[in-house]
XYZ file of C-alpha atoms in Angstrom:
576
model
C -0.120 -0.050 -0.016
C 2.673 2.197 0.910
C 4.775 1.412 -2.605
C 1.207 2.839 -4.576
C 0.928 5.610 -2.178
C 3.957 7.204 -3.298
C 3.614 6.141 -6.821
C 0.272 8.019 -6.753
C 1.729 10.853 -5.093
C 4.610 11.258 -7.700
C 2.419 11.167 -10.412
C -0.103 13.730 -9.048
C 2.966 15.922 -7.683
C 4.828 15.837 -11.321
C 1.585 16.291 -13.593
C 3.025 19.513 -14.866
C 6.432 18.685 -14.950
C 5.903 15.881 -17.272
C 4.206 18.305 -19.790
C 0.975 16.534 -20.253
C -1.511 18.305 -22.094
C -4.740 17.395 -19.509
C -8.072 18.449 -20.437
C -8.694 19.428 -16.576
C -6.503 20.696 -14.002
C -5.593 18.102 -10.751
C -4.157 19.724 -7.624
C -1.405 17.907 -6.179
C -2.404 18.748 -2.552
C -4.473 15.512 -1.431
C -3.551 14.446 2.135
C -5.088 10.888 2.174
C -4.660 7.823 0.255
C -8.312 7.806 -0.236
C -8.205 11.296 -1.790
C -5.021 10.282 -4.184
C -6.742 6.910 -5.543
C -9.844 9.077 -6.323
C -7.609 11.475 -8.113
C -6.045 8.630 -10.093
C -9.418 7.218 -11.117
C -10.405 10.552 -12.536
C -6.854 10.522 -14.571
C -7.022 6.978 -15.805
C -10.371 7.274 -17.311
C -8.707 10.237 -19.391
C -7.438 8.034 -22.499
C -5.557 11.545 -23.594
C -3.751 11.146 -19.983
C -2.888 7.513 -20.412
C -1.545 7.891 -23.979
C 0.233 11.054 -22.884
C 1.888 9.220 -19.831
C 2.975 6.276 -22.247
C 4.060 8.377 -24.565
C 6.190 10.400 -21.973
C 7.649 7.255 -20.455
C 8.875 5.415 -24.198
C 9.587 8.879 -25.424
C 13.292 7.470 -26.255
C 14.263 4.006 -27.345
C 15.833 2.400 -24.616
C 12.984 3.490 -22.298
C 10.346 2.110 -25.162
C 12.764 -0.944 -25.055
C 12.515 -1.667 -21.440
C 8.748 -0.807 -20.450
C 8.143 -2.965 -23.526
C 9.582 -6.047 -21.513
C 8.877 -5.082 -18.114
C 5.213 -4.047 -17.937
C 4.020 -7.452 -19.404
C 7.028 -9.668 -18.380
C 7.283 -10.162 -14.662
C 10.867 -11.526 -15.170
C 13.727 -8.898 -14.518
C 16.330 -8.025 -17.291
C 20.077 -8.740 -16.276
C 21.945 -5.674 -17.575
C 24.536 -8.129 -19.003
C 21.828 -9.625 -21.100
C 21.025 -6.151 -22.281
C 24.671 -5.124 -22.953
C 25.329 -8.434 -24.842
C 22.387 -8.957 -27.095
C 21.616 -5.330 -27.620
C 22.678 -2.145 -28.652
C 22.288 -0.341 -25.263
C 24.888 -0.045 -22.742
C 24.104 0.340 -19.185
C 27.510 0.102 -17.731
C 28.201 3.571 -17.029
C 25.081 3.399 -14.278
C 26.510 4.791 -10.706
C 25.668 2.123 -8.062
C 27.516 0.541 -4.950
C 28.695 -3.210 -5.961
C 27.744 -4.094 -2.017
C 24.782 -6.287 -0.777
C 21.628 -4.959 -1.697
C 21.298 -1.639 -3.934
C 18.490 -0.599 -5.407
C 18.284 3.015 -7.741
C 15.040 4.639 -9.524
C 16.431 5.904 -13.326
C 15.824 8.911 -13.859
C 14.032 10.716 -16.648
C 11.217 8.808 -18.865
C 12.394 5.404 -17.486
C 11.378 6.789 -13.690
C 9.280 3.713 -12.791
C 12.409 1.401 -13.628
C 14.594 0.259 -10.936
C 18.150 -0.893 -11.270
C 19.075 -3.118 -8.357
C 22.403 -5.344 -7.692
C 22.219 -7.940 -4.817
C 23.991 -11.638 -4.230
C 22.367 -14.741 -4.393
C 23.419 -18.095 -3.430
C 24.896 -18.339 -6.969
C 26.083 -15.151 -8.351
C 25.570 -11.415 -8.025
C 22.519 -10.346 -9.745
C 22.562 -6.873 -11.861
C 19.242 -6.302 -13.166
C 16.320 -3.818 -14.121
C 12.780 -4.578 -12.795
C 9.813 -2.545 -12.187
C 8.028 -3.601 -8.436
C 4.991 -5.894 -8.932
C 2.573 -3.099 -7.256
C 3.452 -0.636 -9.564
C 3.918 -2.615 -12.674
C 0.420 -3.819 -12.084
C -1.035 -0.267 -12.477
C 1.395 0.702 -15.384
C -0.353 -2.388 -17.412
C -3.136 0.038 -17.640
C -1.442 2.356 -19.714
C 0.141 -0.016 -22.138
C -1.803 -2.009 -25.154
C -2.555 -5.768 -24.486
C -0.010 -7.886 -26.229
C -1.326 -9.335 -29.467
C -0.929 -13.089 -28.029
C -2.698 -11.904 -24.283
C -5.632 -14.162 -24.983
C -5.260 -17.976 -26.171
C -5.627 -17.759 -30.079
C -6.275 -20.699 -32.829
C -2.877 -21.485 -34.121
C -2.769 -23.058 -37.594
C 0.215 -25.520 -36.377
C 2.251 -24.333 -39.773
C 5.322 -25.279 -37.859
C 6.316 -28.807 -38.254
C 6.332 -31.312 -35.630
C 7.876 -34.605 -35.842
C 4.898 -36.498 -33.632
C 1.436 -35.864 -33.616
C -0.176 -37.968 -30.797
C -3.902 -38.831 -30.339
C -4.867 -41.489 -27.839
C -8.856 -41.421 -27.575
C -9.469 -44.773 -28.501
C -6.204 -46.223 -26.883
C -7.294 -44.690 -23.548
C -10.817 -46.640 -23.972
C -9.284 -49.615 -24.894
C -6.882 -48.926 -21.658
C -9.564 -48.817 -19.327
C -11.347 -51.794 -20.295
C -7.898 -53.690 -20.202
C -6.649 -52.372 -16.501
C -10.203 -52.952 -15.059
C -9.891 -56.685 -15.919
C -6.429 -56.540 -14.423
C -7.042 -54.818 -11.222
C -9.713 -57.432 -10.506
C -7.306 -59.774 -10.758
C -4.722 -57.799 -8.624
C -2.212 -58.037 -11.490
C -1.145 -54.411 -11.404
C 1.465 -54.368 -8.897
C 3.612 -51.260 -7.340
C 7.183 -51.187 -5.606
C 7.814 -50.907 -1.713
C 6.738 -47.002 -1.745
C 3.576 -47.795 -3.309
C 4.108 -45.059 -5.887
C 5.616 -46.355 -8.886
C 4.286 -49.305 -10.945
C 6.517 -52.309 -11.658
C 7.859 -52.880 -14.949
C 6.269 -56.172 -15.141
C 2.766 -54.466 -14.888
C 3.771 -51.893 -17.341
C 4.820 -54.345 -19.737
C 1.508 -56.390 -19.618
C -0.389 -53.262 -19.934
C 1.909 -52.156 -23.043
C 1.408 -55.184 -24.825
C -2.155 -56.044 -24.355
C -3.866 -52.694 -24.887
C -3.865 -50.094 -27.802
C -1.854 -47.385 -26.062
C 0.165 -45.259 -27.946
C 3.194 -43.711 -26.103
C 4.793 -40.583 -26.775
C 8.469 -41.447 -27.591
C 10.126 -44.362 -29.411
C 13.388 -44.193 -27.253
C 13.772 -46.879 -24.804
C 14.181 -44.864 -21.437
C 11.048 -42.902 -22.481
C 8.883 -45.586 -23.569
C 6.381 -46.095 -20.759
C 5.605 -42.597 -19.872
C 2.261 -42.719 -21.272
C 1.423 -46.270 -19.940
C 3.146 -45.396 -16.420
C 0.768 -42.049 -16.101
C -2.287 -43.952 -16.655
C -1.766 -46.695 -14.773
C -1.188 -44.515 -11.410
C -4.139 -43.023 -12.412
C -6.535 -45.973 -12.837
C -4.685 -47.875 -10.159
C -5.589 -44.884 -7.513
C -8.598 -44.560 -8.687
C -9.970 -48.238 -8.282
C -8.603 -48.415 -4.808
C -10.463 -45.245 -3.844
C -13.639 -47.022 -4.496
C -13.587 -45.161 -8.063
C -16.528 -46.609 -9.867
C -15.742 -48.219 -13.321
C -19.396 -47.612 -15.328
C -20.046 -49.587 -18.444
C -19.001 -47.060 -21.005
C -15.226 -46.378 -20.693
C -15.658 -42.775 -21.279
C -17.790 -42.417 -18.431
C -15.258 -43.803 -16.279
C -12.754 -41.376 -17.975
C -15.026 -38.526 -17.221
C -15.671 -39.389 -13.427
C -11.637 -39.630 -12.927
C -10.633 -36.311 -14.504
C -13.455 -34.770 -12.430
C -11.604 -36.284 -9.119
C -8.209 -35.514 -10.203
C -9.511 -31.793 -11.037
C -11.148 -31.559 -7.702
C -7.882 -33.012 -5.974
C -9.771 -35.881 -4.534
C -7.214 -38.436 -5.717
C -3.687 -38.704 -4.673
C -2.344 -40.029 -8.144
C 1.486 -39.552 -7.802
C 1.252 -38.577 -10.814
C 3.508 -35.476 -10.485
C 6.202 -37.365 -9.666
C 6.812 -38.114 -13.454
C 6.268 -34.663 -14.061
C 9.245 -33.548 -11.893
C 11.352 -36.495 -13.101
C 14.044 -34.031 -14.318
C 14.451 -32.482 -10.648
C 16.380 -34.306 -8.161
C 14.715 -34.712 -4.620
C 11.626 -32.245 -5.633
C 8.516 -33.154 -4.929
C 4.981 -31.332 -4.812
C 4.219 -29.935 -1.561
C 3.305 -32.784 1.208
C -0.446 -31.498 1.360
C -0.838 -31.364 -2.265
C -1.720 -28.000 -2.308
C 0.313 -27.331 -5.288
C -1.159 -30.131 -7.288
C -4.526 -28.885 -6.796
C -2.969 -25.447 -8.069
C -1.770 -26.974 -11.443
C -4.806 -28.951 -11.944
C -6.963 -25.566 -11.534
C -4.716 -23.610 -13.749
C -4.933 -26.293 -16.448
C -8.574 -26.462 -16.340
C -9.013 -22.685 -16.488
C -6.323 -22.604 -19.629
C -8.913 -25.733 -21.146
C -11.977 -23.247 -20.498
C -10.258 -20.143 -22.097
C -8.646 -21.648 -25.290
C -10.643 -22.017 -28.620
C -12.142 -25.165 -29.045
C -11.939 -25.047 -32.897
C -8.180 -25.639 -33.453
C -4.746 -25.907 -32.337
C -3.094 -23.593 -29.788
C 0.362 -23.326 -29.567
C 2.250 -23.900 -26.212
C 4.143 -20.879 -26.602
C 0.896 -18.810 -26.245
C -0.527 -20.794 -22.993
C 3.204 -19.824 -21.304
C 2.764 -16.118 -22.696
C -0.879 -16.234 -21.454
C 0.460 -17.295 -17.932
C 3.382 -15.049 -17.916
C 1.137 -11.576 -18.587
C -0.988 -12.689 -16.023
C 1.587 -13.572 -12.929
C 0.454 -17.049 -12.908
C 2.533 -19.385 -11.813
C 2.521 -22.716 -9.596
C 5.113 -22.808 -6.653
C 5.483 -26.279 -5.602
C 7.039 -25.455 -2.477
C 8.309 -22.419 -0.475
C 10.485 -20.041 -2.660
C 13.418 -20.131 -0.407
C 13.887 -24.094 -0.900
C 13.185 -24.027 -4.633
C 17.027 -22.248 -4.919
C 18.234 -25.440 -3.711
C 16.562 -27.725 -6.282
C 19.319 -29.452 -8.238
C 18.463 -30.584 -11.845
C 20.315 -33.302 -13.912
C 21.937 -31.120 -16.107
C 24.352 -28.208 -14.975
C 22.384 -25.416 -13.915
C 25.302 -23.235 -13.259
C 25.945 -23.860 -16.652
C 22.951 -21.677 -18.217
C 24.173 -19.185 -20.669
C 22.699 -16.226 -21.763
C 20.925 -16.262 -24.754
C 18.639 -14.270 -27.046
C 15.391 -16.422 -25.496
C 17.122 -16.866 -21.589
C 17.695 -14.558 -18.844
C 19.437 -16.668 -15.847
C 16.374 -14.979 -14.258
C 13.801 -17.088 -16.115
C 15.517 -20.091 -14.048
C 12.227 -20.836 -12.097
C 9.905 -20.884 -15.233
C 12.126 -22.687 -17.391
C 12.983 -25.485 -14.733
C 10.032 -25.599 -13.026
C 6.670 -23.952 -14.404
C 7.181 -24.642 -18.358
C 8.127 -28.782 -17.765
C 5.456 -29.090 -15.276
C 2.756 -27.119 -17.371
C 3.917 -29.044 -20.477
C 3.626 -32.307 -18.327
C 0.260 -31.682 -17.417
C -0.969 -31.557 -21.175
C 0.807 -34.511 -22.136
C -0.793 -36.320 -19.348
C -4.264 -35.223 -20.832
C -3.002 -35.993 -24.037
C -2.415 -39.699 -22.596
C -5.748 -39.690 -21.485
C -7.172 -39.237 -24.894
C -8.319 -35.704 -24.245
C -6.213 -33.545 -26.116
C -3.960 -33.788 -29.540
C -0.663 -32.824 -29.070
C 2.042 -31.793 -31.568
C 5.857 -31.754 -30.808
C 9.013 -33.201 -31.256
C 11.932 -35.133 -29.904
C 12.703 -34.146 -26.596
C 15.037 -31.437 -26.909
C 15.202 -28.071 -25.053
C 14.348 -24.448 -26.466
C 17.161 -22.847 -24.639
C 20.677 -22.701 -24.989
C 22.287 -24.649 -21.973
C 25.342 -26.760 -21.251
C 23.533 -29.674 -20.144
C 25.212 -33.141 -18.852
C 23.990 -36.006 -20.405
C 20.888 -35.111 -22.658
C 19.797 -32.279 -25.156
C 16.674 -31.269 -23.052
C 15.794 -29.801 -19.506
C 12.837 -32.464 -19.160
C 11.200 -34.812 -21.724
C 7.962 -32.479 -22.088
C 10.494 -29.542 -23.484
C 9.196 -29.889 -27.120
C 5.828 -29.494 -26.870
C 4.257 -27.071 -29.512
C 0.667 -27.593 -30.092
C -2.668 -28.856 -28.246
C -6.220 -29.335 -29.449
C -9.023 -30.852 -27.831
C -10.464 -34.211 -28.971
C -13.772 -35.006 -29.496
C -13.468 -37.082 -26.191
C -11.731 -34.330 -24.229
C -14.939 -31.907 -26.117
C -17.144 -34.546 -24.033
C -15.179 -35.110 -20.527
C -14.535 -31.078 -20.266
C -18.401 -30.450 -20.502
C -18.316 -28.790 -24.129
C -20.326 -31.738 -25.509
C -23.262 -33.580 -24.008
C -22.313 -37.028 -25.362
C -19.556 -39.114 -26.934
C -19.829 -41.850 -29.427
C -17.740 -44.349 -28.211
C -16.189 -47.093 -31.002
C -17.103 -50.654 -30.155
C -13.947 -52.384 -28.129
C -12.700 -55.437 -30.295
C -12.449 -57.793 -27.282
C -10.084 -60.620 -28.323
C -11.567 -64.227 -27.291
C -9.533 -66.197 -24.676
C -8.766 -69.929 -25.931
C -8.574 -71.750 -23.135
C -8.442 -75.503 -22.788
C -9.055 -77.269 -19.552
C -7.423 -80.959 -19.251
C -9.824 -83.660 -18.088
C -7.585 -85.855 -16.255
C -4.691 -83.432 -15.237
C -4.955 -79.712 -13.850
C -3.692 -78.398 -16.819
C -4.447 -75.196 -18.800
C -3.760 -74.815 -22.484
C -4.053 -71.494 -23.629
C -2.821 -69.026 -26.949
C 0.375 -67.867 -26.527
C -0.358 -64.531 -27.278
C -2.850 -64.178 -24.303
C -0.864 -62.279 -22.147
C -2.841 -61.186 -19.488
C -4.398 -64.971 -18.680
C -0.621 -65.885 -18.722
C -0.363 -63.329 -15.766
C -3.529 -64.443 -14.347
C -2.219 -67.937 -14.257
C 1.335 -67.405 -12.882
C -0.480 -66.761 -9.308
C -1.685 -70.641 -9.571
C 0.468 -72.626 -11.760
C 4.147 -73.404 -13.303
C 4.654 -73.054 -17.010
C 5.176 -76.299 -18.207
C 5.956 -75.482 -22.033
C 4.974 -72.487 -24.296
C 1.509 -72.496 -23.876
C 0.476 -75.257 -20.788
C 0.231 -74.216 -17.266
C -0.210 -76.806 -14.251
C -1.701 -76.110 -10.740
C 1.526 -75.988 -8.494
C 1.421 -76.034 -4.667
C 4.570 -73.813 -4.229
C 2.520 -71.013 -6.554
C -0.837 -71.146 -5.079
C 0.744 -71.319 -1.097
C 2.965 -68.141 -2.276
C 2.038 -65.090 -0.121
C -0.869 -67.052 1.648
C -0.039 -66.716 5.752
C -3.189 -68.216 6.831
C -6.082 -70.773 6.167
C -8.187 -67.692 5.301
C -6.018 -66.192 2.592
C -5.582 -69.893 1.025
C -9.204 -69.761 0.785
C -9.369 -66.597 -0.857
C -6.748 -67.740 -3.487
C -8.591 -70.664 -4.489
C -12.209 -68.283 -4.844
C -10.025 -66.105 -7.181
C -9.103 -68.612 -9.286
C -12.768 -69.399 -9.927
C -13.757 -65.791 -10.374
C -11.043 -64.807 -12.312
C -9.885 -67.714 -14.273
C -12.842 -70.372 -14.864
C -16.065 -70.609 -12.671
C -16.547 -73.994 -13.552
C -13.525 -76.099 -14.736
C -13.474 -80.222 -14.991
C -13.558 -81.918 -11.774
C -9.854 -82.897 -11.657
C -9.331 -78.988 -10.304
C -12.031 -79.019 -7.740
C -10.433 -82.326 -6.654
C -7.282 -80.687 -6.572
C -8.298 -77.709 -4.470
C -10.449 -80.449 -2.085
C -7.268 -82.287 -1.204
C -5.474 -79.063 -0.494
C -8.164 -78.177 1.986
C -8.323 -81.525 3.513
C -4.749 -81.529 4.052
C -4.218 -78.044 5.325
C -3.196 -77.686 9.183
C -2.582 -81.321 9.819
C 0.994 -80.236 11.600
C 0.053 -78.549 15.056
C 2.557 -76.791 17.178
C 2.273 -77.066 20.793
C 3.720 -73.886 22.131
C 3.404 -75.160 25.519
C 5.568 -77.827 25.362
C 9.245 -76.598 26.120
C 12.584 -78.734 25.104
C 15.200 -78.580 27.628
C 18.895 -79.654 26.875
C 21.018 -81.611 29.481
C 24.567 -81.419 29.586
C 26.649 -84.325 30.067
C 27.042 -84.306 33.778
C 26.626 -87.867 35.515
C 25.240 -86.507 38.909
C 22.680 -84.065 36.807
C 21.988 -87.171 34.334
C 21.281 -89.286 37.676
C 19.052 -86.862 39.613
C 16.513 -86.766 36.286
C 16.789 -90.830 36.517
C 16.220 -91.409 39.973
C 13.595 -88.409 41.118
C 10.193 -89.380 41.154
C 8.893 -85.691 41.111
C 11.006 -85.178 38.420
C 9.858 -88.091 36.285
C 6.195 -87.249 36.711
C 6.952 -83.558 35.404
C 8.886 -84.884 32.331
C 6.818 -85.635 29.390
C 9.406 -87.077 27.285
C 13.184 -87.694 27.376
C 15.361 -88.760 24.651
C 19.287 -88.613 24.637
C 20.205 -85.254 26.586
C 16.821 -83.533 25.962
C 13.857 -83.702 27.592
C 10.109 -82.076 26.952
C 7.997 -80.306 29.856
C 4.933 -78.390 29.932
C 5.623 -74.859 30.577
C 3.181 -74.808 33.666
C 5.919 -77.097 35.111
C 8.937 -75.067 34.632
C 8.787 -73.767 38.054
C 8.806 -77.129 40.231
C 11.293 -78.324 37.876
C 13.675 -75.460 38.882
C 13.294 -75.763 42.213
C 13.732 -79.490 42.502
C 17.194 -78.994 40.452
C 18.298 -76.013 42.757
C 17.656 -78.265 45.821
C 19.898 -80.511 44.440
C 22.749 -78.356 44.209
C 22.170 -77.347 40.285
C 21.794 -73.381 39.693
C 19.734 -72.252 36.615
C 18.366 -68.863 35.351
C 15.627 -69.383 33.621
């Protein structure tokens, strides 16, 4: 408030010295903030005032260049960048290079501040306009031509065009079957699906992947697996129409009702970086993307560069953690190796390293869900950097254009219905032996192979035999064993030949034939003549001992105190 007060006071006080041709007179004698605000409202209603003030601020080339970049772009401009890539030379500015120093520039640039300060990494020497003043100055300057999201005919050629509407519908059907059979497994942290599960899903569904490179070949499958796994285990309803399931899952995601851990993939280019533990920044991210979808044209492509600037002009960013922590985050590439270029100031690091990759990753995620058509190139950074092991900051860097699919139009509520293509369900050819508990399947039926793996040993390329070892695995009690047998009837075959029923009946009959008596205690006797003679001759000890063999005796634990007393009375000390 004090900064705005000073700004207004300075404007009113200097009206005449600026040489502005106003249609009215205004006295700079206002003593209260409220009065100054009222004065400014009068001034800013005047198109002549706005134009004259803007013309005054930009009357020389330096001022025009600085205001053009600083008013609509919140990023400070390093003086080194200006001096290296532009004809202006600001090295003659008088300032003290110690600690933090700010100096307002004179002349027509009087709202621009030159500041010098030190960070943990390097000295900052830059131009900036304070945000409180910049937001007022925006009213003087015309909107940038790309202030709104606009249709872009995507003339720029791209290596990839990605559309996964049919693939995600097929994926939902496949993963529902696998989830019902507990075939989707996650690692110890319960955040990342195992490679085995991802490979099954990739080979049995029609999902498209983003990239062909081996190390990037499971990104879409990984995202979708995480989504539907947590949706399933959060009592999410799978509808008979897969597109309705998709609409429900996106609704819950956008409302931050499901902790999917998808954002772990969004941040994979950063070391030891996570969204905050309360998921509030994830909510901010999905709120922003929903707002972008709402504002973008529905009848064509929109450039991602337009989306990034749309956020920049409005000072929108998603802070994944507190700002004092973000400066300590590390990249897989050399953070200190960033060089000035036409496209990048060193001060852009938060947008370049954090905001842009996360925003683009979210759009890729919506592409995997079949809601957006994507156009992009191989993963390659649009910025000049010195990277350690790759050409890109994140794998999402090269996204250029997005467009809503027909499925996306329905899921986001811009169409009332969606005509889903009929899913071709491949018939499962299974043969159950009448004389032995052996199942023969099509060797291409990978899901059935995965299902049988919990019950059977593979005996050749397409035959599986029921196995005690596989059936008993992970069964810690009879209840778990019964549940596993029931799952065979539910997920493999409800009415198999009698030989299978006999196999399971035999297992039930032979269960718990070994009993443990935890009340019986085994005691070892040392080879001592006097001690052994005591146990052979003492009638009270003989009544207590249940069984004796060699130098071992078995005693009921209730009789331990009696045994201890008799032995001690005969000169043998024991401490149990």
